[in-house]
Amino acid sequence: MRVETEQRKGRDSIWSAPFVFLMAVNFFQSTAAFMANATLPVFADSLGATAAMVGVVVSSFTLSSILVRPFAGPAFDSFSRKRMLLASQAVICLSFFAYGFVDSLGVLVAIRLFHGVGIGCSGPLAMSLVSEYLPASKFASGISIYALAQSFAQVIGPATGLYLIDAVGFSAAYFLAAALLVVAMGGIFAIREPYHERLPYQLKLSRMFAREAAGKAFALMLIAVSFSCMTSYVVLYGYERGVADMGLFFVVYALCLVVTRPVLGGLADRVGAPKVIVFGILCFAASYGALSQAHNLPGFLLAAVIGSAGFGCCAPLLQSMGLASVDVPRRGAASNTMFTGLDLGMLVGPVVGGAVAEALAPTLGGLGAAYSTMWLVMLIPAAGTFAIALRWCMRGNRVLRGEDGEGPC
């Protein structure tokens, strides 16, 4: 009896060598990504970009990411996910290396579009691959813990990127990011890909996307519209307010994620993801309210603390719901669906947010006041995710397995 109990515990554990390797890969890739997220708006601004153009630069990579998904999606379930993940990481690595040589906005946008091809494949591939090593009983907490690698990257990436552009310039920051991608590729080589049934490659809508995950992807898209403005404009907003040490915002936000993600992920396994998502969106709204009133570093850090239980909680839980809605052979399509929703939100958010700020600036007396109002405007899409999650809770146990399947709410 004791042996059986130990074996059952082993099967129920999320920790395995491939899971740890994939977390490490996620960490190095995310560190590079967060370095870019924090510095590219400043880089674009230094090249003469307007507030609206900053949004275009930041979000342009999601356009190519979205365009490649219909062709890449069926491949995720037809070919080796490990090999395709390596190829996508190589594209991202080349993109960061190329950023180091940019001298105009046009070239910057072109490289961002190339970067998006790698991002369009890398995220869904890594998420679908890691899901194969997780027990069903700890799926939500496993995805949340996997996402912790991004939390640690948020501690290091933005602060390192902002420090490097001040100390040695933009080029050195992006060359370092490229080196981190090389390390991530080494981690992928160490993974032994599990065997599962592979479907034939077909350019069919059902192979590109998973209908069962569409509702979750739409909810993720709405809140991503709101969240993407934080990554795009919070540094510029802080500078407008006269706050110099904006790197601390990302550090505090990420450190709080280290606590909130595993705690709320474990809670989701017990009470259901939709209920936790409702709580997360309330925290998200409170953090944007705090941002709109922030005039000094403590105000920004308060918004970071509250916000750590917001999008940082909602995104991995929505992704876990999307992945759990299909069987393993179709996890690539489900992951592709979820990341398409995420990318659409990340594409629209910075462009709309920048346009709102630019339109309000003359009336409100400057960009600082315009950004302050923008945070409140961006709560409108997040309210849609709140309504969807609330509806899921009211419907009861029919969410995780498609629209009418089983799963605790």
mmCIF file of C-alpha atoms in Angstrom:
data_model
loop_
_atom_site.group_PDB
_atom_site.id
_atom_site.type_symbol
_atom_site.label_atom_id
_atom_site.label_comp_id
_atom_site.label_asym_id
_atom_site.label_seq_id
_atom_site.Cartn_x
_atom_site.Cartn_y
_atom_site.Cartn_z
ATOM 1 C CA MET A 1 0.000 0.000 0.000
ATOM 2 C CA ARG A 2 2.825 2.401 0.864
ATOM 3 C CA VAL A 3 4.598 1.682 -2.437
ATOM 4 C CA GLU A 4 1.389 2.387 -4.371
ATOM 5 C CA THR A 5 0.950 5.632 -2.477
ATOM 6 C CA GLU A 6 4.477 6.747 -3.321
ATOM 7 C CA GLN A 7 3.990 5.849 -6.965
ATOM 8 C CA ARG A 8 0.753 7.821 -7.052
ATOM 9 C CA LYS A 9 2.533 10.813 -5.538
ATOM 10 C CA GLY A 10 5.185 10.530 -8.236
ATOM 11 C CA ARG A 11 2.564 10.511 -10.984
ATOM 12 C CA ASP A 12 0.861 13.536 -9.395
ATOM 13 C CA SER A 13 4.050 15.583 -9.130
ATOM 14 C CA ILE A 14 4.612 18.363 -11.640
ATOM 15 C CA TRP A 15 8.374 18.152 -11.166
ATOM 16 C CA SER A 16 10.312 16.232 -13.790
ATOM 17 C CA ALA A 17 13.594 16.851 -15.599
ATOM 18 C CA PRO A 18 11.892 18.013 -18.846
ATOM 19 C CA PHE A 19 9.613 20.357 -16.869
ATOM 20 C CA VAL A 20 12.630 21.933 -15.143
ATOM 21 C CA PHE A 21 14.521 22.283 -18.436
ATOM 22 C CA LEU A 22 11.532 23.928 -20.081
ATOM 23 C CA MET A 23 11.212 26.319 -17.158
ATOM 24 C CA ALA A 24 14.874 27.249 -17.659
ATOM 25 C CA VAL A 25 14.280 27.785 -21.381
ATOM 26 C CA ASN A 26 11.279 29.955 -20.539
ATOM 27 C CA PHE A 27 13.397 31.964 -18.106
ATOM 28 C CA PHE A 28 16.175 32.789 -20.572
ATOM 29 C CA GLN A 29 13.806 33.563 -23.418
ATOM 30 C CA SER A 30 11.598 35.684 -21.165
ATOM 31 C CA THR A 31 14.566 37.591 -19.762
ATOM 32 C CA ALA A 32 15.494 38.608 -23.291
ATOM 33 C CA ALA A 33 11.872 39.465 -24.084
ATOM 34 C CA PHE A 34 11.446 41.657 -21.002
ATOM 35 C CA MET A 35 14.705 43.438 -21.758
ATOM 36 C CA ALA A 36 13.210 44.316 -25.145
ATOM 37 C CA ASN A 37 9.783 45.229 -23.736
ATOM 38 C CA ALA A 38 11.295 47.745 -21.333
ATOM 39 C CA THR A 39 13.847 49.257 -23.712
ATOM 40 C CA LEU A 40 12.213 49.269 -27.153
ATOM 41 C CA PRO A 41 9.735 52.060 -26.275
ATOM 42 C CA VAL A 42 12.672 54.173 -25.083
ATOM 43 C CA PHE A 43 14.699 53.157 -28.162
ATOM 44 C CA ALA A 44 11.837 54.113 -30.487
ATOM 45 C CA ASP A 45 11.427 57.404 -28.628
ATOM 46 C CA SER A 46 15.147 58.129 -29.109
ATOM 47 C CA LEU A 47 14.679 57.568 -32.854
ATOM 48 C CA GLY A 48 11.966 60.247 -32.939
ATOM 49 C CA ALA A 49 8.790 58.151 -32.598
ATOM 50 C CA THR A 50 5.549 59.760 -31.432
ATOM 51 C CA ALA A 51 3.452 58.137 -28.675
ATOM 52 C CA ALA A 52 1.268 56.433 -31.286
ATOM 53 C CA MET A 53 4.330 55.278 -33.255
ATOM 54 C CA VAL A 54 5.821 53.781 -30.085
ATOM 55 C CA GLY A 55 2.706 51.616 -29.884
ATOM 56 C CA VAL A 56 3.149 50.550 -33.514
ATOM 57 C CA VAL A 57 6.801 49.609 -32.940
ATOM 58 C CA VAL A 58 6.088 47.656 -29.763
ATOM 59 C CA SER A 59 3.113 45.727 -31.153
ATOM 60 C CA SER A 60 4.172 45.290 -34.805
ATOM 61 C CA PHE A 61 5.791 41.915 -34.145
ATOM 62 C CA THR A 62 2.402 40.496 -33.193
ATOM 63 C CA LEU A 63 1.118 41.159 -36.735
ATOM 64 C CA SER A 64 3.542 38.665 -38.286
ATOM 65 C CA SER A 65 3.025 36.384 -35.290
ATOM 66 C CA ILE A 66 -0.701 36.253 -36.011
ATOM 67 C CA LEU A 67 -0.204 35.825 -39.775
ATOM 68 C CA VAL A 68 2.092 32.808 -39.348
ATOM 69 C CA ARG A 69 -0.232 30.967 -36.963
ATOM 70 C CA PRO A 70 -2.706 29.503 -39.505
ATOM 71 C CA PHE A 71 0.207 27.779 -41.278
ATOM 72 C CA ALA A 72 2.211 26.913 -38.164
ATOM 73 C CA GLY A 73 -0.721 25.705 -36.039
ATOM 74 C CA PRO A 74 -1.286 22.389 -37.862
ATOM 75 C CA ALA A 75 2.472 21.732 -37.803
ATOM 76 C CA PHE A 76 2.517 21.838 -33.986
ATOM 77 C CA ASP A 77 0.541 18.582 -33.867
ATOM 78 C CA SER A 78 2.166 17.001 -36.943
ATOM 79 C CA PHE A 79 5.930 17.355 -36.456
ATOM 80 C CA SER A 80 8.480 17.329 -33.655
ATOM 81 C CA ARG A 81 7.603 20.136 -31.258
ATOM 82 C CA LYS A 82 11.144 20.090 -29.920
ATOM 83 C CA ARG A 83 12.735 20.704 -33.327
ATOM 84 C CA MET A 84 10.239 23.392 -34.231
ATOM 85 C CA LEU A 85 10.854 25.080 -30.860
ATOM 86 C CA LEU A 86 14.591 25.136 -31.617
ATOM 87 C CA ALA A 87 13.963 26.733 -35.018
ATOM 88 C CA SER A 88 11.683 29.394 -33.554
ATOM 89 C CA GLN A 89 14.259 30.239 -30.870
ATOM 90 C CA ALA A 90 16.881 30.669 -33.597
ATOM 91 C CA VAL A 91 14.651 33.230 -35.364
ATOM 92 C CA ILE A 92 14.191 35.167 -32.108
ATOM 93 C CA CYS A 93 17.950 35.061 -31.457
ATOM 94 C CA LEU A 94 18.721 36.511 -34.891
ATOM 95 C CA SER A 95 16.156 39.246 -34.320
ATOM 96 C CA PHE A 96 17.762 40.423 -31.088
ATOM 97 C CA PHE A 97 21.163 40.414 -32.749
ATOM 98 C CA ALA A 98 19.763 42.557 -35.569
ATOM 99 C CA TYR A 99 18.267 45.087 -33.118
ATOM 100 C CA GLY A 100 21.825 46.026 -32.221
ATOM 101 C CA PHE A 101 22.360 47.509 -35.678
ATOM 102 C CA VAL A 102 19.090 49.478 -36.063
ATOM 103 C CA ASP A 103 19.371 53.170 -36.921
ATOM 104 C CA SER A 104 15.842 54.045 -38.121
ATOM 105 C CA LEU A 105 12.226 53.409 -37.203
ATOM 106 C CA GLY A 106 11.524 51.669 -40.523
ATOM 107 C CA VAL A 107 14.278 49.104 -39.969
ATOM 108 C CA LEU A 108 13.160 48.621 -36.366
ATOM 109 C CA VAL A 109 9.609 47.793 -37.470
ATOM 110 C CA ALA A 110 10.921 45.405 -40.168
ATOM 111 C CA ILE A 111 12.979 43.459 -37.622
ATOM 112 C CA ARG A 112 10.044 43.395 -35.217
ATOM 113 C CA LEU A 113 7.980 41.755 -37.966
ATOM 114 C CA PHE A 114 10.688 39.101 -38.462
ATOM 115 C CA HIS A 115 10.850 38.654 -34.677
ATOM 116 C CA GLY A 116 7.119 37.950 -34.676
ATOM 117 C CA VAL A 117 7.554 34.850 -36.857
ATOM 118 C CA GLY A 118 9.641 33.246 -34.113
ATOM 119 C CA ILE A 119 7.340 34.419 -31.328
ATOM 120 C CA GLY A 120 4.311 33.129 -33.228
ATOM 121 C CA CYS A 121 5.693 29.609 -33.025
ATOM 122 C CA SER A 122 7.773 29.626 -29.839
ATOM 123 C CA GLY A 123 5.066 30.381 -27.267
ATOM 124 C CA PRO A 124 2.481 27.784 -28.377
ATOM 125 C CA LEU A 125 5.170 25.142 -28.919
ATOM 126 C CA ALA A 126 6.703 25.568 -25.462
ATOM 127 C CA MET A 127 3.325 25.650 -23.728
ATOM 128 C CA SER A 128 1.976 22.579 -25.542
ATOM 129 C CA LEU A 129 5.243 20.713 -24.919
ATOM 130 C CA VAL A 130 5.311 21.459 -21.200
ATOM 131 C CA SER A 131 1.662 20.416 -20.845
ATOM 132 C CA GLU A 132 2.640 16.860 -21.808
ATOM 133 C CA TYR A 133 4.607 16.473 -18.564
ATOM 134 C CA LEU A 134 1.859 17.704 -16.206
ATOM 135 C CA PRO A 135 -0.596 15.475 -14.286
ATOM 136 C CA ALA A 136 -4.265 16.331 -14.804
ATOM 137 C CA SER A 137 -4.824 16.851 -11.076
ATOM 138 C CA LYS A 138 -2.298 19.704 -10.967
ATOM 139 C CA PHE A 139 -2.721 21.200 -14.405
ATOM 140 C CA ALA A 140 -3.586 24.784 -13.402
ATOM 141 C CA SER A 141 -0.898 24.973 -10.720
ATOM 142 C CA GLY A 142 1.634 23.354 -13.078
ATOM 143 C CA ILE A 143 1.054 25.953 -15.790
ATOM 144 C CA SER A 144 1.175 28.729 -13.168
ATOM 145 C CA ILE A 145 4.476 27.430 -11.774
ATOM 146 C CA TYR A 146 5.879 27.078 -15.302
ATOM 147 C CA ALA A 147 4.954 30.725 -15.823
ATOM 148 C CA LEU A 148 7.004 31.603 -12.710
ATOM 149 C CA ALA A 149 10.067 31.528 -14.959
ATOM 150 C CA GLN A 150 8.648 34.668 -16.548
ATOM 151 C CA SER A 151 8.272 36.190 -13.087
ATOM 152 C CA PHE A 152 11.951 35.717 -12.316
ATOM 153 C CA ALA A 153 12.780 37.042 -15.775
ATOM 154 C CA GLN A 154 10.757 40.159 -15.016
ATOM 155 C CA VAL A 155 12.992 40.796 -12.020
ATOM 156 C CA ILE A 156 16.127 40.668 -14.141
ATOM 157 C CA GLY A 157 15.139 41.579 -17.703
ATOM 158 C CA PRO A 158 13.673 45.107 -17.530
ATOM 159 C CA ALA A 159 16.098 46.362 -14.872
ATOM 160 C CA THR A 160 19.085 44.886 -16.751
ATOM 161 C CA GLY A 161 17.908 46.303 -20.063
ATOM 162 C CA LEU A 162 17.306 49.800 -18.685
ATOM 163 C CA TYR A 163 20.661 49.713 -16.870
ATOM 164 C CA LEU A 164 22.528 48.606 -19.994
ATOM 165 C CA ILE A 165 21.071 51.273 -22.274
ATOM 166 C CA ASP A 166 22.236 53.890 -19.762
ATOM 167 C CA ALA A 167 25.644 52.291 -19.200
ATOM 168 C CA VAL A 168 26.717 51.001 -22.621
ATOM 169 C CA GLY A 169 23.894 51.757 -25.068
ATOM 170 C CA PHE A 170 21.104 49.919 -26.844
ATOM 171 C CA SER A 171 23.300 47.643 -28.960
ATOM 172 C CA ALA A 172 24.975 45.955 -25.980
ATOM 173 C CA ALA A 173 21.587 45.282 -24.383
ATOM 174 C CA TYR A 174 20.289 43.507 -27.484
ATOM 175 C CA PHE A 175 23.499 41.524 -28.054
ATOM 176 C CA LEU A 176 23.200 40.228 -24.486
ATOM 177 C CA ALA A 177 19.587 39.281 -25.161
ATOM 178 C CA ALA A 178 20.712 37.307 -28.220
ATOM 179 C CA ALA A 179 23.247 35.449 -26.061
ATOM 180 C CA LEU A 180 20.469 34.462 -23.649
ATOM 181 C CA LEU A 181 18.556 32.909 -26.543
ATOM 182 C CA VAL A 182 21.617 30.788 -27.364
ATOM 183 C CA VAL A 183 21.555 29.470 -23.784
ATOM 184 C CA ALA A 184 17.833 28.722 -24.110
ATOM 185 C CA MET A 185 18.461 26.699 -27.265
ATOM 186 C CA GLY A 186 20.992 24.607 -25.333
ATOM 187 C CA GLY A 187 18.296 23.770 -22.784
ATOM 188 C CA ILE A 188 15.936 22.574 -25.524
ATOM 189 C CA PHE A 189 18.590 20.137 -26.787
ATOM 190 C CA ALA A 190 18.587 18.475 -23.346
ATOM 191 C CA ILE A 191 14.877 17.592 -23.493
ATOM 192 C CA ARG A 192 13.676 14.141 -24.543
ATOM 193 C CA GLU A 193 10.406 14.669 -26.370
ATOM 194 C CA PRO A 194 7.627 12.266 -25.279
ATOM 195 C CA TYR A 195 5.951 10.105 -27.858
ATOM 196 C CA HIS A 196 2.372 10.874 -28.791
ATOM 197 C CA GLU A 197 0.198 10.328 -31.813
ATOM 198 C CA ARG A 198 0.953 12.849 -34.557
ATOM 199 C CA LEU A 199 -1.772 14.030 -36.854
ATOM 200 C CA PRO A 200 -1.171 14.515 -40.596
ATOM 201 C CA TYR A 201 -0.364 18.082 -41.650
ATOM 202 C CA GLN A 202 -3.508 19.680 -43.075
ATOM 203 C CA LEU A 203 -4.373 23.317 -43.672
ATOM 204 C CA LYS A 204 -7.820 22.967 -42.128
ATOM 205 C CA LEU A 205 -9.430 25.417 -39.716
ATOM 206 C CA SER A 206 -9.941 22.634 -37.154
ATOM 207 C CA ARG A 207 -6.199 21.875 -37.285
ATOM 208 C CA MET A 208 -5.138 25.518 -37.081
ATOM 209 C CA PHE A 209 -7.285 26.322 -34.063
ATOM 210 C CA ALA A 210 -9.281 24.470 -31.420
ATOM 211 C CA ARG A 211 -12.935 25.473 -31.192
ATOM 212 C CA GLU A 212 -13.031 24.259 -27.583
ATOM 213 C CA ALA A 213 -10.439 26.896 -26.586
ATOM 214 C CA ALA A 214 -11.955 29.814 -28.530
ATOM 215 C CA GLY A 215 -13.924 31.280 -25.605
ATOM 216 C CA LYS A 216 -10.882 31.198 -23.346
ATOM 217 C CA ALA A 217 -8.753 32.793 -26.089
ATOM 218 C CA PHE A 218 -11.267 35.619 -26.504
ATOM 219 C CA ALA A 219 -11.226 36.296 -22.753
ATOM 220 C CA LEU A 220 -7.411 36.311 -22.827
ATOM 221 C CA MET A 221 -7.417 38.704 -25.790
ATOM 222 C CA LEU A 222 -9.603 41.250 -23.994
ATOM 223 C CA ILE A 223 -7.474 41.468 -20.875
ATOM 224 C CA ALA A 224 -4.279 41.428 -22.967
ATOM 225 C CA VAL A 225 -5.501 44.589 -24.730
ATOM 226 C CA SER A 226 -5.506 46.300 -21.346
ATOM 227 C CA PHE A 227 -2.303 44.733 -19.988
ATOM 228 C CA SER A 228 -0.161 45.456 -23.061
ATOM 229 C CA CYS A 229 -0.350 49.178 -22.349
ATOM 230 C CA MET A 230 1.448 48.626 -19.060
ATOM 231 C CA THR A 231 4.453 46.967 -20.702
ATOM 232 C CA SER A 232 4.501 49.596 -23.475
ATOM 233 C CA TYR A 233 3.954 52.848 -21.606
ATOM 234 C CA VAL A 234 4.611 52.521 -17.884
ATOM 235 C CA VAL A 235 8.291 53.509 -18.227
ATOM 236 C CA LEU A 236 7.488 56.547 -20.385
ATOM 237 C CA TYR A 237 4.651 57.446 -17.996
ATOM 238 C CA GLY A 238 7.037 57.259 -15.061
ATOM 239 C CA TYR A 239 9.528 59.506 -16.845
ATOM 240 C CA GLU A 240 6.734 62.020 -17.536
ATOM 241 C CA ARG A 241 6.013 61.991 -13.788
ATOM 242 C CA GLY A 242 9.691 62.566 -13.017
ATOM 243 C CA VAL A 243 10.304 59.060 -11.617
ATOM 244 C CA ALA A 244 13.797 57.876 -12.556
ATOM 245 C CA ASP A 245 14.047 54.375 -11.085
ATOM 246 C CA MET A 246 11.285 52.729 -13.133
ATOM 247 C CA GLY A 247 13.221 49.463 -13.292
ATOM 248 C CA LEU A 248 12.078 48.876 -9.691
ATOM 249 C CA PHE A 249 8.473 48.709 -10.887
ATOM 250 C CA PHE A 250 9.232 45.523 -12.833
ATOM 251 C CA VAL A 251 11.316 44.090 -10.005
ATOM 252 C CA VAL A 252 8.541 44.489 -7.423
ATOM 253 C CA TYR A 253 5.881 43.265 -9.857
ATOM 254 C CA ALA A 254 7.879 40.141 -10.665
ATOM 255 C CA LEU A 255 8.814 39.357 -7.055
ATOM 256 C CA CYS A 256 5.160 39.512 -6.069
ATOM 257 C CA LEU A 257 4.312 37.167 -8.951
ATOM 258 C CA VAL A 258 6.603 34.577 -7.357
ATOM 259 C CA VAL A 259 4.106 34.440 -4.474
ATOM 260 C CA THR A 260 0.786 35.061 -6.209
ATOM 261 C CA ARG A 261 1.145 32.694 -9.187
ATOM 262 C CA PRO A 262 1.703 29.403 -7.320
ATOM 263 C CA VAL A 263 -0.755 30.335 -4.564
ATOM 264 C CA LEU A 264 -3.542 31.328 -6.942
ATOM 265 C CA GLY A 265 -2.715 28.450 -9.301
ATOM 266 C CA GLY A 266 -3.095 25.950 -6.467
ATOM 267 C CA LEU A 267 -6.326 27.661 -5.411
ATOM 268 C CA ALA A 268 -7.624 27.301 -8.991
ATOM 269 C CA ASP A 269 -7.048 23.520 -8.843
ATOM 270 C CA ARG A 270 -9.266 23.400 -5.757
ATOM 271 C CA VAL A 271 -12.056 25.918 -6.436
ATOM 272 C CA GLY A 272 -11.850 26.304 -10.218
ATOM 273 C CA ALA A 273 -9.999 28.730 -12.467
ATOM 274 C CA PRO A 274 -12.961 31.040 -13.296
ATOM 275 C CA LYS A 275 -13.454 32.087 -9.669
ATOM 276 C CA VAL A 276 -9.773 32.919 -9.312
ATOM 277 C CA ILE A 277 -9.825 34.813 -12.615
ATOM 278 C CA VAL A 278 -12.690 36.988 -11.333
ATOM 279 C CA PHE A 279 -10.557 37.856 -8.306
ATOM 280 C CA GLY A 280 -7.534 38.495 -10.532
ATOM 281 C CA ILE A 281 -9.376 40.972 -12.742
ATOM 282 C CA LEU A 282 -10.536 42.916 -9.692
ATOM 283 C CA CYS A 283 -6.885 43.191 -8.642
ATOM 284 C CA PHE A 284 -5.963 44.204 -12.190
ATOM 285 C CA ALA A 285 -8.551 47.017 -12.121
ATOM 286 C CA ALA A 286 -7.314 48.223 -8.749
ATOM 287 C CA SER A 287 -3.716 48.331 -10.013
ATOM 288 C CA TYR A 288 -4.661 50.461 -13.037
ATOM 289 C CA GLY A 289 -6.592 52.770 -10.748
ATOM 290 C CA ALA A 290 -3.453 53.119 -8.636
ATOM 291 C CA LEU A 291 -1.350 53.763 -11.759
ATOM 292 C CA SER A 292 -3.658 56.571 -12.842
ATOM 293 C CA GLN A 293 -2.977 58.327 -9.534
ATOM 294 C CA ALA A 294 0.748 57.541 -9.258
ATOM 295 C CA HIS A 295 3.000 60.595 -8.987
ATOM 296 C CA ASN A 296 6.045 59.086 -7.294
ATOM 297 C CA LEU A 297 7.892 55.779 -6.979
ATOM 298 C CA PRO A 298 5.857 54.455 -3.993
ATOM 299 C CA GLY A 299 2.662 54.995 -6.012
ATOM 300 C CA PHE A 300 4.054 52.986 -8.913
ATOM 301 C CA LEU A 301 5.251 50.218 -6.609
ATOM 302 C CA LEU A 302 1.817 49.988 -4.974
ATOM 303 C CA ALA A 303 0.305 49.458 -8.439
ATOM 304 C CA ALA A 304 2.905 46.742 -9.101
ATOM 305 C CA VAL A 305 2.073 44.876 -5.880
ATOM 306 C CA ILE A 306 -1.673 44.892 -6.561
ATOM 307 C CA GLY A 307 -1.237 44.113 -10.239
ATOM 308 C CA SER A 308 0.793 40.967 -9.567
ATOM 309 C CA ALA A 309 -2.468 39.171 -8.767
ATOM 310 C CA GLY A 310 -4.055 40.595 -11.932
ATOM 311 C CA PHE A 311 -2.927 39.684 -15.431
ATOM 312 C CA GLY A 312 -0.058 37.623 -14.020
ATOM 313 C CA CYS A 313 -2.662 35.337 -12.458
ATOM 314 C CA CYS A 314 -5.314 35.450 -15.189
ATOM 315 C CA ALA A 315 -3.120 34.693 -18.218
ATOM 316 C CA PRO A 316 -1.708 31.284 -17.120
ATOM 317 C CA LEU A 317 -5.086 30.193 -15.741
ATOM 318 C CA LEU A 318 -6.865 31.030 -19.002
ATOM 319 C CA GLN A 319 -4.115 29.206 -20.917
ATOM 320 C CA SER A 320 -4.450 26.138 -18.677
ATOM 321 C CA MET A 321 -8.199 26.122 -19.316
ATOM 322 C CA GLY A 322 -7.612 26.278 -23.069
ATOM 323 C CA LEU A 323 -5.087 23.432 -23.022
ATOM 324 C CA ALA A 324 -7.250 21.267 -20.753
ATOM 325 C CA SER A 325 -10.175 21.599 -23.165
ATOM 326 C CA VAL A 326 -8.567 19.178 -25.684
ATOM 327 C CA ASP A 327 -6.662 15.880 -25.696
ATOM 328 C CA VAL A 328 -2.841 15.751 -25.900
ATOM 329 C CA PRO A 329 -2.593 15.247 -29.711
ATOM 330 C CA ARG A 330 -4.487 18.537 -30.208
ATOM 331 C CA ARG A 331 -2.650 20.569 -27.555
ATOM 332 C CA GLY A 332 -0.710 22.367 -30.307
ATOM 333 C CA ALA A 333 -3.923 23.664 -31.877
ATOM 334 C CA ALA A 334 -5.308 24.671 -28.479
ATOM 335 C CA SER A 335 -2.091 26.461 -27.539
ATOM 336 C CA ASN A 336 -2.078 28.148 -30.955
ATOM 337 C CA THR A 337 -5.620 29.361 -30.319
ATOM 338 C CA MET A 338 -4.734 30.795 -26.911
ATOM 339 C CA PHE A 339 -1.618 32.565 -28.151
ATOM 340 C CA THR A 340 -3.537 33.980 -31.107
ATOM 341 C CA GLY A 341 -5.910 35.594 -28.634
ATOM 342 C CA LEU A 342 -2.962 36.842 -26.593
ATOM 343 C CA ASP A 343 -1.229 38.238 -29.682
ATOM 344 C CA LEU A 344 -4.357 39.997 -30.927
ATOM 345 C CA GLY A 345 -4.644 41.733 -27.565
ATOM 346 C CA MET A 346 -0.965 42.650 -27.558
ATOM 347 C CA LEU A 347 -1.288 43.992 -31.120
ATOM 348 C CA VAL A 348 -4.330 46.171 -30.509
ATOM 349 C CA GLY A 349 -3.564 47.379 -26.979
ATOM 350 C CA PRO A 350 -0.426 49.513 -27.476
ATOM 351 C CA VAL A 351 -1.767 51.058 -30.701
ATOM 352 C CA VAL A 352 -5.102 52.007 -29.129
ATOM 353 C CA GLY A 353 -3.478 53.101 -25.875
ATOM 354 C CA GLY A 354 -0.956 55.297 -27.699
ATOM 355 C CA ALA A 355 -3.681 56.825 -29.867
ATOM 356 C CA VAL A 356 -5.789 57.572 -26.770
ATOM 357 C CA ALA A 357 -2.841 59.208 -24.986
ATOM 358 C CA GLU A 358 -1.880 61.260 -28.034
ATOM 359 C CA ALA A 359 -5.466 62.410 -28.582
ATOM 360 C CA LEU A 360 -5.928 63.422 -24.933
ATOM 361 C CA ALA A 361 -2.549 65.139 -24.457
ATOM 362 C CA PRO A 362 -3.526 68.552 -25.950
ATOM 363 C CA THR A 363 -6.748 68.663 -23.940
ATOM 364 C CA LEU A 364 -5.270 67.495 -20.640
ATOM 365 C CA GLY A 365 -2.096 69.563 -20.849
ATOM 366 C CA GLY A 366 0.552 66.947 -21.602
ATOM 367 C CA LEU A 367 1.370 63.278 -21.971
ATOM 368 C CA GLY A 368 1.612 62.673 -18.221
ATOM 369 C CA ALA A 369 -2.052 63.484 -17.661
ATOM 370 C CA ALA A 370 -3.012 61.712 -20.895
ATOM 371 C CA TYR A 371 -1.294 58.480 -19.809
ATOM 372 C CA SER A 372 -3.033 58.773 -16.434
ATOM 373 C CA THR A 373 -6.440 58.779 -18.149
ATOM 374 C CA MET A 374 -5.370 56.058 -20.585
ATOM 375 C CA TRP A 375 -5.028 53.535 -17.729
ATOM 376 C CA LEU A 376 -8.703 54.029 -16.858
ATOM 377 C CA VAL A 377 -9.827 53.772 -20.485
ATOM 378 C CA MET A 378 -7.950 50.477 -20.821
ATOM 379 C CA LEU A 379 -10.084 48.948 -18.074
ATOM 380 C CA ILE A 380 -12.986 48.710 -20.535
ATOM 381 C CA PRO A 381 -11.658 45.611 -22.398
ATOM 382 C CA ALA A 382 -10.680 43.966 -19.088
ATOM 383 C CA ALA A 383 -14.295 44.361 -17.964
ATOM 384 C CA GLY A 384 -15.242 42.015 -20.816
ATOM 385 C CA THR A 385 -13.014 39.262 -19.415
ATOM 386 C CA PHE A 386 -14.550 39.848 -16.004
ATOM 387 C CA ALA A 387 -18.056 39.362 -17.439
ATOM 388 C CA ILE A 388 -17.036 36.164 -19.262
ATOM 389 C CA ALA A 389 -15.409 34.637 -16.169
ATOM 390 C CA LEU A 390 -18.419 35.572 -14.068
ATOM 391 C CA ARG A 391 -20.678 33.834 -16.599
ATOM 392 C CA TRP A 392 -18.499 30.711 -16.427
ATOM 393 C CA CYS A 393 -18.920 30.642 -12.662
ATOM 394 C CA MET A 394 -22.678 31.014 -12.939
ATOM 395 C CA ARG A 395 -22.857 28.138 -15.440
ATOM 396 C CA GLY A 396 -21.174 25.747 -13.012
ATOM 397 C CA ASN A 397 -19.123 22.698 -14.001
ATOM 398 C CA ARG A 398 -19.089 22.990 -17.802
ATOM 399 C CA VAL A 399 -16.055 25.041 -18.665
ATOM 400 C CA LEU A 400 -12.737 23.230 -18.756
ATOM 401 C CA ARG A 401 -13.675 20.410 -21.127
ATOM 402 C CA GLY A 402 -14.944 22.477 -24.036
ATOM 403 C CA GLU A 403 -18.056 24.609 -23.555
ATOM 404 C CA ASP A 404 -20.132 21.882 -21.957
ATOM 405 C CA GLY A 405 -17.567 19.505 -20.515
ATOM 406 C CA GLU A 406 -16.539 18.845 -16.973
ATOM 407 C CA GLY A 407 -14.261 20.832 -14.743
ATOM 408 C CA PRO A 408 -14.659 22.589 -11.432
ATOM 409 C CA CYS A 409 -15.787 26.173 -11.381
#
